[in-house]
Every structure is written in C-alpha cells, then in structure tokens.
PDB file of C-alpha atoms in Angstrom:
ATOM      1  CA  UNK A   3     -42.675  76.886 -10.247  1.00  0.00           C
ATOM      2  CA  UNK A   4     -39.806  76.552  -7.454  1.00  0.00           C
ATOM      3  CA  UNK A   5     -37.633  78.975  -6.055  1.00  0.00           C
ATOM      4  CA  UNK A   6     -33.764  78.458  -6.822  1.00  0.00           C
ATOM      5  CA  UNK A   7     -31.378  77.240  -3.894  1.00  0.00           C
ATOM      6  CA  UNK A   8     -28.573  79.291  -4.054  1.00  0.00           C
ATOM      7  CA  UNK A   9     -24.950  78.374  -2.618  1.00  0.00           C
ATOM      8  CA  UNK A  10     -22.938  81.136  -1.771  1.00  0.00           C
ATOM      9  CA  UNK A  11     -19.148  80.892  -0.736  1.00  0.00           C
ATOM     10  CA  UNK A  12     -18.189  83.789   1.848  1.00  0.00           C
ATOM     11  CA  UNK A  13     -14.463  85.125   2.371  1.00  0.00           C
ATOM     12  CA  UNK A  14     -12.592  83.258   4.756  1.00  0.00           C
ATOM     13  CA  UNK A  15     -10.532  86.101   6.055  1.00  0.00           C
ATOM     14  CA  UNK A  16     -10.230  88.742   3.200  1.00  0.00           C
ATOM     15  CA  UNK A  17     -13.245  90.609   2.506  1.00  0.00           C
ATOM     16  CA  UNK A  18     -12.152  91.576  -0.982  1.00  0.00           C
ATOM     17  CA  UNK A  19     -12.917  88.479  -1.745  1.00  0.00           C
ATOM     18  CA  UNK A  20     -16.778  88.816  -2.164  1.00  0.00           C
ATOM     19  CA  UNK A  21     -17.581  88.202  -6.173  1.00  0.00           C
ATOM     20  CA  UNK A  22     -19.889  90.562  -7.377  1.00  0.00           C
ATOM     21  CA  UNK A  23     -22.244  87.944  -8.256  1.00  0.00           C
ATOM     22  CA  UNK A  24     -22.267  86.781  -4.562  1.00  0.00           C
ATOM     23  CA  UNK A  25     -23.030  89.925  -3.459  1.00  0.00           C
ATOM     24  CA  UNK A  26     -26.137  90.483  -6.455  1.00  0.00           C
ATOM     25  CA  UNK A  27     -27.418  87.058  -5.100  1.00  0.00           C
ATOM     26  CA  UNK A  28     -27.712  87.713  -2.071  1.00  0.00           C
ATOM     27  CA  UNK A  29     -29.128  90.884  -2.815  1.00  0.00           C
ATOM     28  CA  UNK A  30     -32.124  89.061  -4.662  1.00  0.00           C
ATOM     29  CA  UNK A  31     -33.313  85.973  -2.734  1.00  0.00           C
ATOM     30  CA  UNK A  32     -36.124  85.965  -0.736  1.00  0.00           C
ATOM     31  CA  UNK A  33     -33.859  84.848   2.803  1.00  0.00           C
ATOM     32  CA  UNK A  34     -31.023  84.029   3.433  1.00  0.00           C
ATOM     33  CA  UNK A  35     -29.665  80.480   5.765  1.00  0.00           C
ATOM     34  CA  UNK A  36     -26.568  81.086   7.732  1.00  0.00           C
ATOM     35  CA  UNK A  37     -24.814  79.651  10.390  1.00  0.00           C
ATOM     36  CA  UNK A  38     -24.376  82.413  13.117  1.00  0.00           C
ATOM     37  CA  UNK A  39     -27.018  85.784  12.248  1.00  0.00           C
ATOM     38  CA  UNK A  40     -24.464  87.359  14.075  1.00  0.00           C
ATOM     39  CA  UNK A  41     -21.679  86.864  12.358  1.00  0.00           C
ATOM     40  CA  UNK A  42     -23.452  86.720   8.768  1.00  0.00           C
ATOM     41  CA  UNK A  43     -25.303  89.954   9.610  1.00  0.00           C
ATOM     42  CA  UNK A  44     -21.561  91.861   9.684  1.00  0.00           C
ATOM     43  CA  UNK A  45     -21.202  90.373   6.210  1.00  0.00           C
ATOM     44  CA  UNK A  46     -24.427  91.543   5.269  1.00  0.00           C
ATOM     45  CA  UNK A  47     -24.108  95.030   6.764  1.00  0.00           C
ATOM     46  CA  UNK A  48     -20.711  95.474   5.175  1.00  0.00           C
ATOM     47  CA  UNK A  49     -22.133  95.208   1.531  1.00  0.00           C
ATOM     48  CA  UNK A  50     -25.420  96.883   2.396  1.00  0.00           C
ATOM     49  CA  UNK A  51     -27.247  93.757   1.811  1.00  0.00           C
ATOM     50  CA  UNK A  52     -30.812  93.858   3.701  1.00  0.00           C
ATOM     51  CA  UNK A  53     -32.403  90.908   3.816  1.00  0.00           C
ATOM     52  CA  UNK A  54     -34.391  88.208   6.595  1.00  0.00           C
ATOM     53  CA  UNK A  55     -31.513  85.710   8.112  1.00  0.00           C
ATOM     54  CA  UNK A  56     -32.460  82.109   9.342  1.00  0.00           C
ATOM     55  CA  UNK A  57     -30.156  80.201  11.263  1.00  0.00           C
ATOM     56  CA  UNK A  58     -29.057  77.066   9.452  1.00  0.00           C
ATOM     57  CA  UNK A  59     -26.244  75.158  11.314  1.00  0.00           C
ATOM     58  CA  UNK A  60     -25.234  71.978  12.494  1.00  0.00           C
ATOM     59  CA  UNK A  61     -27.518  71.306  15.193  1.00  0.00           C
ATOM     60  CA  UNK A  62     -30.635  72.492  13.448  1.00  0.00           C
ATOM     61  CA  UNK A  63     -30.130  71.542   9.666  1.00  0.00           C
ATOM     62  CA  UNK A  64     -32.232  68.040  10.433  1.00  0.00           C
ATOM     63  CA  UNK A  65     -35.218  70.024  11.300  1.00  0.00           C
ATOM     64  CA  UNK A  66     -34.362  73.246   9.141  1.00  0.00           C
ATOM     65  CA  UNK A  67     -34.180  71.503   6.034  1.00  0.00           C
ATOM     66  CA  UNK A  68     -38.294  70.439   5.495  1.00  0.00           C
ATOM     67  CA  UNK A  69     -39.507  73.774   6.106  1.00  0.00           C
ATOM     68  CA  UNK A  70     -36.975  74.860   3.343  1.00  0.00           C
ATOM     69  CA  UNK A  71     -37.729  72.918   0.936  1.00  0.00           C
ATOM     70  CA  UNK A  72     -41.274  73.905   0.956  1.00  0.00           C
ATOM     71  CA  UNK A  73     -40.839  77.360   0.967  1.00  0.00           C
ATOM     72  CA  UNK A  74     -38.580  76.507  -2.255  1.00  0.00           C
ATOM     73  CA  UNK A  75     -41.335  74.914  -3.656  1.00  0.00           C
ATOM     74  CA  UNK A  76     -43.568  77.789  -3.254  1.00  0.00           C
ATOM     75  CA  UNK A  77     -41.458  79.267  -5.526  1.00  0.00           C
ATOM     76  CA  UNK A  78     -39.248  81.572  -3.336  1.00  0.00           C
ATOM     77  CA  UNK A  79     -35.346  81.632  -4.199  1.00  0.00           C
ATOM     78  CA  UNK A  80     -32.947  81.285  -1.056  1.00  0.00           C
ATOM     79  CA  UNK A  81     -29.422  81.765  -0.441  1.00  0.00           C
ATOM     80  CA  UNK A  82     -27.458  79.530   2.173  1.00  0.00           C
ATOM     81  CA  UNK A  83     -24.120  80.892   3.268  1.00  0.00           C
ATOM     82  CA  UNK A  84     -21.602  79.383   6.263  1.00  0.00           C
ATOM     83  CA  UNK A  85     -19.528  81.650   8.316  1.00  0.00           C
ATOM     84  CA  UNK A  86     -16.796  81.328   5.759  1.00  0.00           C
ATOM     85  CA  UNK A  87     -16.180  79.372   2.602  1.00  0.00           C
ATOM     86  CA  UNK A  88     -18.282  77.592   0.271  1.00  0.00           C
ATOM     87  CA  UNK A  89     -21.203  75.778   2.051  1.00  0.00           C
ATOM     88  CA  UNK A  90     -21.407  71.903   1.877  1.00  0.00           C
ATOM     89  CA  UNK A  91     -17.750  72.165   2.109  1.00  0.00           C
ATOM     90  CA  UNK A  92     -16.569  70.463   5.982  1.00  0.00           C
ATOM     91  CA  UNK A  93     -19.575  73.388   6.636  1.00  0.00           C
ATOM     92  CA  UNK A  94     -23.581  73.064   6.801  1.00  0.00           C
ATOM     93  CA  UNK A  95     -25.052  72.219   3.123  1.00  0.00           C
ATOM     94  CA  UNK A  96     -24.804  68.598   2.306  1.00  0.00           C
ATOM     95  CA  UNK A  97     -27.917  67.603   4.141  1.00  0.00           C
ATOM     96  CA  UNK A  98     -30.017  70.467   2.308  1.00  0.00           C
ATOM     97  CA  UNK A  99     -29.083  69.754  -1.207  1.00  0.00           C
ATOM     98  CA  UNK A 100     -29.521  66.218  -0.806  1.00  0.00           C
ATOM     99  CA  UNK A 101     -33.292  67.480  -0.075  1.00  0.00           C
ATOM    100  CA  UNK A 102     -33.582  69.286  -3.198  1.00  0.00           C
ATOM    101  CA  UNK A 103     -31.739  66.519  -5.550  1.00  0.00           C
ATOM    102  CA  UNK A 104     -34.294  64.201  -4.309  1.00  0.00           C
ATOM    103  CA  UNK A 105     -36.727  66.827  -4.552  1.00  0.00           C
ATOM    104  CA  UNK A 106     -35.614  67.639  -7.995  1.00  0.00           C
ATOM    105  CA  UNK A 107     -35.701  71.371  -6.470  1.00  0.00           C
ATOM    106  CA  UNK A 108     -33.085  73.320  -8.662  1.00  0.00           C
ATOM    107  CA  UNK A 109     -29.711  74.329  -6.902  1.00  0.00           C
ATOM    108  CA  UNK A 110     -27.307  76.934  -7.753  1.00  0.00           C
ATOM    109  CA  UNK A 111     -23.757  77.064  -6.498  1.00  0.00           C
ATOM    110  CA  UNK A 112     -21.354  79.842  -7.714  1.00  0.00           C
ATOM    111  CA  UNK A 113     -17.628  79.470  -7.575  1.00  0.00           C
ATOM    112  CA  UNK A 114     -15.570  80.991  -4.918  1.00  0.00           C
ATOM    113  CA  UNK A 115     -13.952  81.105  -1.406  1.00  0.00           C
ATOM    114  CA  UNK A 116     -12.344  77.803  -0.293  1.00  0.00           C
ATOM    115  CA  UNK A 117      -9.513  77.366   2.200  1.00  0.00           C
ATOM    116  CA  UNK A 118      -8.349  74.460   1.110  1.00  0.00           C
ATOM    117  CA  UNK A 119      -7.368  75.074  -2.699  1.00  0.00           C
ATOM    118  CA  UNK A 120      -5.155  77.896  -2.542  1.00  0.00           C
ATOM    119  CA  UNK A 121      -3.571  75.797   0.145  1.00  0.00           C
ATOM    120  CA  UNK A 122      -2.780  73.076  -2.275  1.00  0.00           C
ATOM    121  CA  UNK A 123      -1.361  75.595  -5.150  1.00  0.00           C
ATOM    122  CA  UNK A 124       0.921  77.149  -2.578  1.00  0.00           C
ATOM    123  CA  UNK A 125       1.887  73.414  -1.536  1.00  0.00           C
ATOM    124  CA  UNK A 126       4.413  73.002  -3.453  1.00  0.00           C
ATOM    125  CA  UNK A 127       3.044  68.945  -3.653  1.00  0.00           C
ATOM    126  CA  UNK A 128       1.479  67.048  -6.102  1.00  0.00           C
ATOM    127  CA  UNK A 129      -2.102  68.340  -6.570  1.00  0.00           C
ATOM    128  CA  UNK A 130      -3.108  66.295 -10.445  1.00  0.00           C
ATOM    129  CA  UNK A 131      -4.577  63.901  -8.362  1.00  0.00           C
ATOM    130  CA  UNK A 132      -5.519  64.606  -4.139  1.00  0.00           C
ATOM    131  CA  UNK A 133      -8.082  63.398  -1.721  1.00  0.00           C
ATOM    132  CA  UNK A 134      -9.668  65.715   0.690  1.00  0.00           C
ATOM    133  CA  UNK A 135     -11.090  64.678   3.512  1.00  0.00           C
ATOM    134  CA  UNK A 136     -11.940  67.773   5.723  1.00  0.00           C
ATOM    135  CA  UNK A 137     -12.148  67.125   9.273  1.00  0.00           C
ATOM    136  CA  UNK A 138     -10.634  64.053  11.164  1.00  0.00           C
ATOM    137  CA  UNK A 139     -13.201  62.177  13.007  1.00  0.00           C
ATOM    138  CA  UNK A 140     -12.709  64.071  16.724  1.00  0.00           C
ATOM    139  CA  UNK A 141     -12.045  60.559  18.804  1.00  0.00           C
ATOM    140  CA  UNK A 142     -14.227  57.634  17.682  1.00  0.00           C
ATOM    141  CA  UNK A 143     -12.837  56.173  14.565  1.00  0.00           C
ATOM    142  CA  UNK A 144     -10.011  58.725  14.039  1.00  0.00           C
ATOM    143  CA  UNK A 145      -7.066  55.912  13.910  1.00  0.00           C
ATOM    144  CA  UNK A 146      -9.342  53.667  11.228  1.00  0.00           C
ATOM    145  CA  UNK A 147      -9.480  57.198   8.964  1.00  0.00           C
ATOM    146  CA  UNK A 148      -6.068  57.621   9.510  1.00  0.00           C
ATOM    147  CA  UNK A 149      -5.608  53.972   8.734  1.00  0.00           C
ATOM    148  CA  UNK A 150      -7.374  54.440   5.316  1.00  0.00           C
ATOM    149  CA  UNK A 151      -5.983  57.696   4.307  1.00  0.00           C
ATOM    150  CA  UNK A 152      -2.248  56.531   4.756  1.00  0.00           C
ATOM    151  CA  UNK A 153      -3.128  53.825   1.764  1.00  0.00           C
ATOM    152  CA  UNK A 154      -4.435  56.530  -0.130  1.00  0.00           C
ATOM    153  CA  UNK A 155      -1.560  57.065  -2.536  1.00  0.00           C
ATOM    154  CA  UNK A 156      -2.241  60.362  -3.612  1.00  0.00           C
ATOM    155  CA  UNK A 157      -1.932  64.242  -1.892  1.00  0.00           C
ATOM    156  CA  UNK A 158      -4.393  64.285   1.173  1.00  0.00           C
ATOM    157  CA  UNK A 159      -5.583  67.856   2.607  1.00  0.00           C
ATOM    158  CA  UNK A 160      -7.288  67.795   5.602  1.00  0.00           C
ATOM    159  CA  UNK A 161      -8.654  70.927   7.878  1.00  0.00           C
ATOM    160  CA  UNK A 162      -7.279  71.084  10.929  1.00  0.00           C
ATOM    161  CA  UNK A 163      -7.941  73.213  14.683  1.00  0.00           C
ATOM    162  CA  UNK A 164      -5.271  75.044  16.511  1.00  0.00           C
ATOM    163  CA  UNK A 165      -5.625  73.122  19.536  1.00  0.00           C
ATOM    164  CA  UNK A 166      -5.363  69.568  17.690  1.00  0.00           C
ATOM    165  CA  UNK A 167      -2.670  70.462  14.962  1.00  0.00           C
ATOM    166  CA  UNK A 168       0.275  68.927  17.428  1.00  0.00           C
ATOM    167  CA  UNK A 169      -1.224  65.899  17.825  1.00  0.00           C
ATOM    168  CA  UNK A 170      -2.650  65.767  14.235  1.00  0.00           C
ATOM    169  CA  UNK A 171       0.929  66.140  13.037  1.00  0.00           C
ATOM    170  CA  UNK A 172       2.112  63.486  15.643  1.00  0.00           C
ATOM    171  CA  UNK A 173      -0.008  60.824  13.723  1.00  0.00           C
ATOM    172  CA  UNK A 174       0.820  62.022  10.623  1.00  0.00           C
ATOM    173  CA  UNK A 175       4.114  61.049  11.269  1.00  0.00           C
ATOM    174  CA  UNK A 176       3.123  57.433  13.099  1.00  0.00           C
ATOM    175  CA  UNK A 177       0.834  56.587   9.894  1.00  0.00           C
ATOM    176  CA  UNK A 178       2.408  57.998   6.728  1.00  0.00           C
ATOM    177  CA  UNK A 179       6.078  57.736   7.714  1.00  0.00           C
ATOM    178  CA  UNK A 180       8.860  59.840   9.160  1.00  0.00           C
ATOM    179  CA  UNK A 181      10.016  61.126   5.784  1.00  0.00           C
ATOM    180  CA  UNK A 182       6.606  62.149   4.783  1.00  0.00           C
ATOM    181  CA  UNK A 183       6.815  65.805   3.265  1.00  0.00           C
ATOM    182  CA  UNK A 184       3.924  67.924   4.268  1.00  0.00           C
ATOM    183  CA  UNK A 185       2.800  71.613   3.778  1.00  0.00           C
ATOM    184  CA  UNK A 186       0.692  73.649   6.278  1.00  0.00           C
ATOM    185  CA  UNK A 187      -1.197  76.492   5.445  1.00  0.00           C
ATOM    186  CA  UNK A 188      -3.123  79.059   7.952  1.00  0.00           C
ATOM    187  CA  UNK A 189      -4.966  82.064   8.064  1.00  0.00           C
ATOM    188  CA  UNK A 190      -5.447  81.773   4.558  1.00  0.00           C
ATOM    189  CA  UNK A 191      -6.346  85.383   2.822  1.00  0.00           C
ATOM    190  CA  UNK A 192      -5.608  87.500   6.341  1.00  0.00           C
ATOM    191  CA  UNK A 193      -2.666  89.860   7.310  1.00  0.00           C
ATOM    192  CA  UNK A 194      -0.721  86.844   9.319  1.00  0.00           C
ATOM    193  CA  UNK A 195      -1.463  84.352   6.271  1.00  0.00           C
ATOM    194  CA  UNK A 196       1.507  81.664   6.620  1.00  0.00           C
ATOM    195  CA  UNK A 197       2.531  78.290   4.910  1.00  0.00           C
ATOM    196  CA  UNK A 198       4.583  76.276   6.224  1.00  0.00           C
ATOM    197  CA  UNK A 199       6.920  73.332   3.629  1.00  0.00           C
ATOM    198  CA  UNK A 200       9.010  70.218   5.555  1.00  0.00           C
ATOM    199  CA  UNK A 201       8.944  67.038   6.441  1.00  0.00           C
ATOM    200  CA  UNK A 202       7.040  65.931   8.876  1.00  0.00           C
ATOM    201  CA  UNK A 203       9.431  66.565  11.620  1.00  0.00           C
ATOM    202  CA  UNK A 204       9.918  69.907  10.147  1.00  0.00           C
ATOM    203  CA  UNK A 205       6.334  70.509  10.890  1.00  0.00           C
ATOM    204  CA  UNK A 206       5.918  69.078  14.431  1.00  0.00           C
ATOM    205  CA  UNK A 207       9.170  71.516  15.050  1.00  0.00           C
ATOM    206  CA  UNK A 208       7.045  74.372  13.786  1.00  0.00           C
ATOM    207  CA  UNK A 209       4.048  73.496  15.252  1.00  0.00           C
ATOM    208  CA  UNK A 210       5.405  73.191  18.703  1.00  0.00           C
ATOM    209  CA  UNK A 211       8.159  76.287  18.660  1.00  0.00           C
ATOM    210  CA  UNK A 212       4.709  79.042  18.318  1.00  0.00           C
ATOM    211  CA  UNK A 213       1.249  79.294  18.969  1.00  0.00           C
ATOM    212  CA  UNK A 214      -0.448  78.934  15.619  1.00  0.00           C
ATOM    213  CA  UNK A 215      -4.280  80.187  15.658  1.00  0.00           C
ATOM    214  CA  UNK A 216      -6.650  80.177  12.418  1.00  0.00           C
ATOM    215  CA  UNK A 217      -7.920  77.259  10.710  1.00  0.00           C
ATOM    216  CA  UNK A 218      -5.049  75.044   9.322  1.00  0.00           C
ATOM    217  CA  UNK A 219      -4.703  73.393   6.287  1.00  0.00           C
ATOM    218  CA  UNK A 220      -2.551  69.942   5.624  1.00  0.00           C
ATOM    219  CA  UNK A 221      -1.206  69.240   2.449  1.00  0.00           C
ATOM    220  CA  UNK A 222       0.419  65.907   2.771  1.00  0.00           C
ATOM    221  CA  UNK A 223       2.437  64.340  -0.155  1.00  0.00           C
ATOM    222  CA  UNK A 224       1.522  60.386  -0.026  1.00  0.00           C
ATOM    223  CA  UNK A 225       1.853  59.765  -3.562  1.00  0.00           C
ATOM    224  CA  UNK A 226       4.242  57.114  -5.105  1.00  0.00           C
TER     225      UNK A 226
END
C-alpha cells in the first residue's frame, strides 16, 4: 500500500503555536521535505524531533517531486513543511499534491498556522466573502493582476515584502480608489506583531513614516 503525504503548517513567528498533532506527525513519518534544512532543523531540534530532512523548495520541487512520489508508493509516509505556515499556501506544495491527486496517492493536511487569516479577523473588513491572491506577480503582468483584482468586488488579502509594501500601497490607491479602506497586518504571532486600519492614504502615511520589516499582510475592503 502507499505511504501518506502529510502537510504540516509551521509557526510563523510564535513557537507556541506547534499543535500537538504537528509535532506527533512529524515525529512518525519516514522524512521529512522542507524548504531550508537549516532553518527546519531549529524547528526540529526545538521539539526533539529526529528525523532525515530533504530539501524541497522552489527551485527543486520540478525534479523533487518524482522521486517522492515513488517513495510514497513504496509505502513510506512523508511530511512536507515550509519555513513557516501551511505548505501549498504562496509556499512550496501545490506542485507535489497535484502529483499525488493524479497519482491517487493519499494526502493529509492538518489545520494550522496561516498568516493571512488572523489578518483578516483582526481586519476589521468584510471577510463572508474575500479573495486571496498571495503574492503580486514581481514585474511582468503585475498591472493586468492588479487590473483584475480591482473588479473583484469582494475583500482581497494579498502577502506583501518590506521592500515593495510602498509601492504596493501606491497602486492600491491608483487601482481601487483613493477612499479605499485597507488594513495591514505584520509580524503576525511575534513580540512587534502590528495592524495597521485606514484608508489608503492612511496606509501609504504609515508605510512611509517607519521602517516596517516582517511579512505583511493586505486586507483591502473592495466590496460594494
């Protein structure tokens, strides 16, 4: 019979947040597929957790994913797990249990870390009905998403970097409207955690008056 593909969300910032079942998976699988071994094997280390790492990322998960899938079909069980979050999730996953669906390989994914929903609860914003789109296409194509997001009339959440959020917020403003109300959300779980409620000019104020670092979180209100 096949092994069990396991999807394990990490904490993004607070390591209380580890389930217990997280940690029992982890404890059982055969491996384990992360992004960085490095920064996985602190994880691993913290909750005395010894078992192989593989690196599974971005630039590898074309190659990576065959030789998984047949040591899943051997019948070993494997956990993949990102450097935070739930995997699949603007993270390394999709490709992997696309594999197994058309492999009809059997996938597990157990509930847990995401930055992106607490950052919609704290919002403040419509969140019955919301679109998330994750990253913004880096150059090629971003205006078109933009475009097609700002007809989207519903709450949109979208991940953002430190080094793009002034600009992000900039065509926020050009594509949704001046009077657009937005939320942002960073270092979600951590000591400095911090949301941010306003307009959009509100938000470019923000944005530009301090530094912000962590992985941001947009919540913007385009609903009717």
């Amino acid at each position: 019979m096949s092994g069990i593909l396991y999807f394990v969300p990490t904490p993004i910032g607070n390591l209380e947040d580890m389930t217990f079942r997280a940690i029992k998976v982890l404890k059982e699988v055969d491996y384990i597929l992360c992004e960085d071994t490095r920064t996985s094997g602190i994880l691993l280390k913290h909750y005395e957790i010894s078992k192989p790492l593989k690196s599974y990322h971005l630039h590898n998960e074309h190659t990576a994913t065959e030789k998984v899938i047949t040591d899943l079909k051997s019948g070993q069980s494997i956990a993949i797990i990102t450097d935070a979050g739930t995997p699949g999730i603007s993270d390394p996953g999709y490709l992997l249990g696309k594999a197994c669906a058309d492999e009809d390989v059997e996938m597990i994914c157990l509930p847990g870390a995401t930055a992106f929903v607490p950052a919609l609860v704290v919002s403040g914003l419509p969140n019955h009905d919301f679109y998330f789109a994750g990253f913004l296409p880096q150059k090629k194509g971003r205006q078109t998403k933009l475009k097609q997001l700002a007809e989207e009339k519903k709450t949109i959440v979208l991940y953002e970097s430190p080094h793009k959020i002034n600009t992000t917020l900039e065509q926020i403003k050009e594509f949704f409207g001046e009077h657009t109300k937005v939320s942002l959300s960073r270092e979600i779980s951590k000591k400095f955690e911090e949301t941010k409620r306003g307009t959009i000019d509100e938000l470019i104020a923000f944005s530009k008056s301090k530094t912000l670092k962590g992985e941001i979180v947009l919540i913007i209100n385009n609903c009717i």
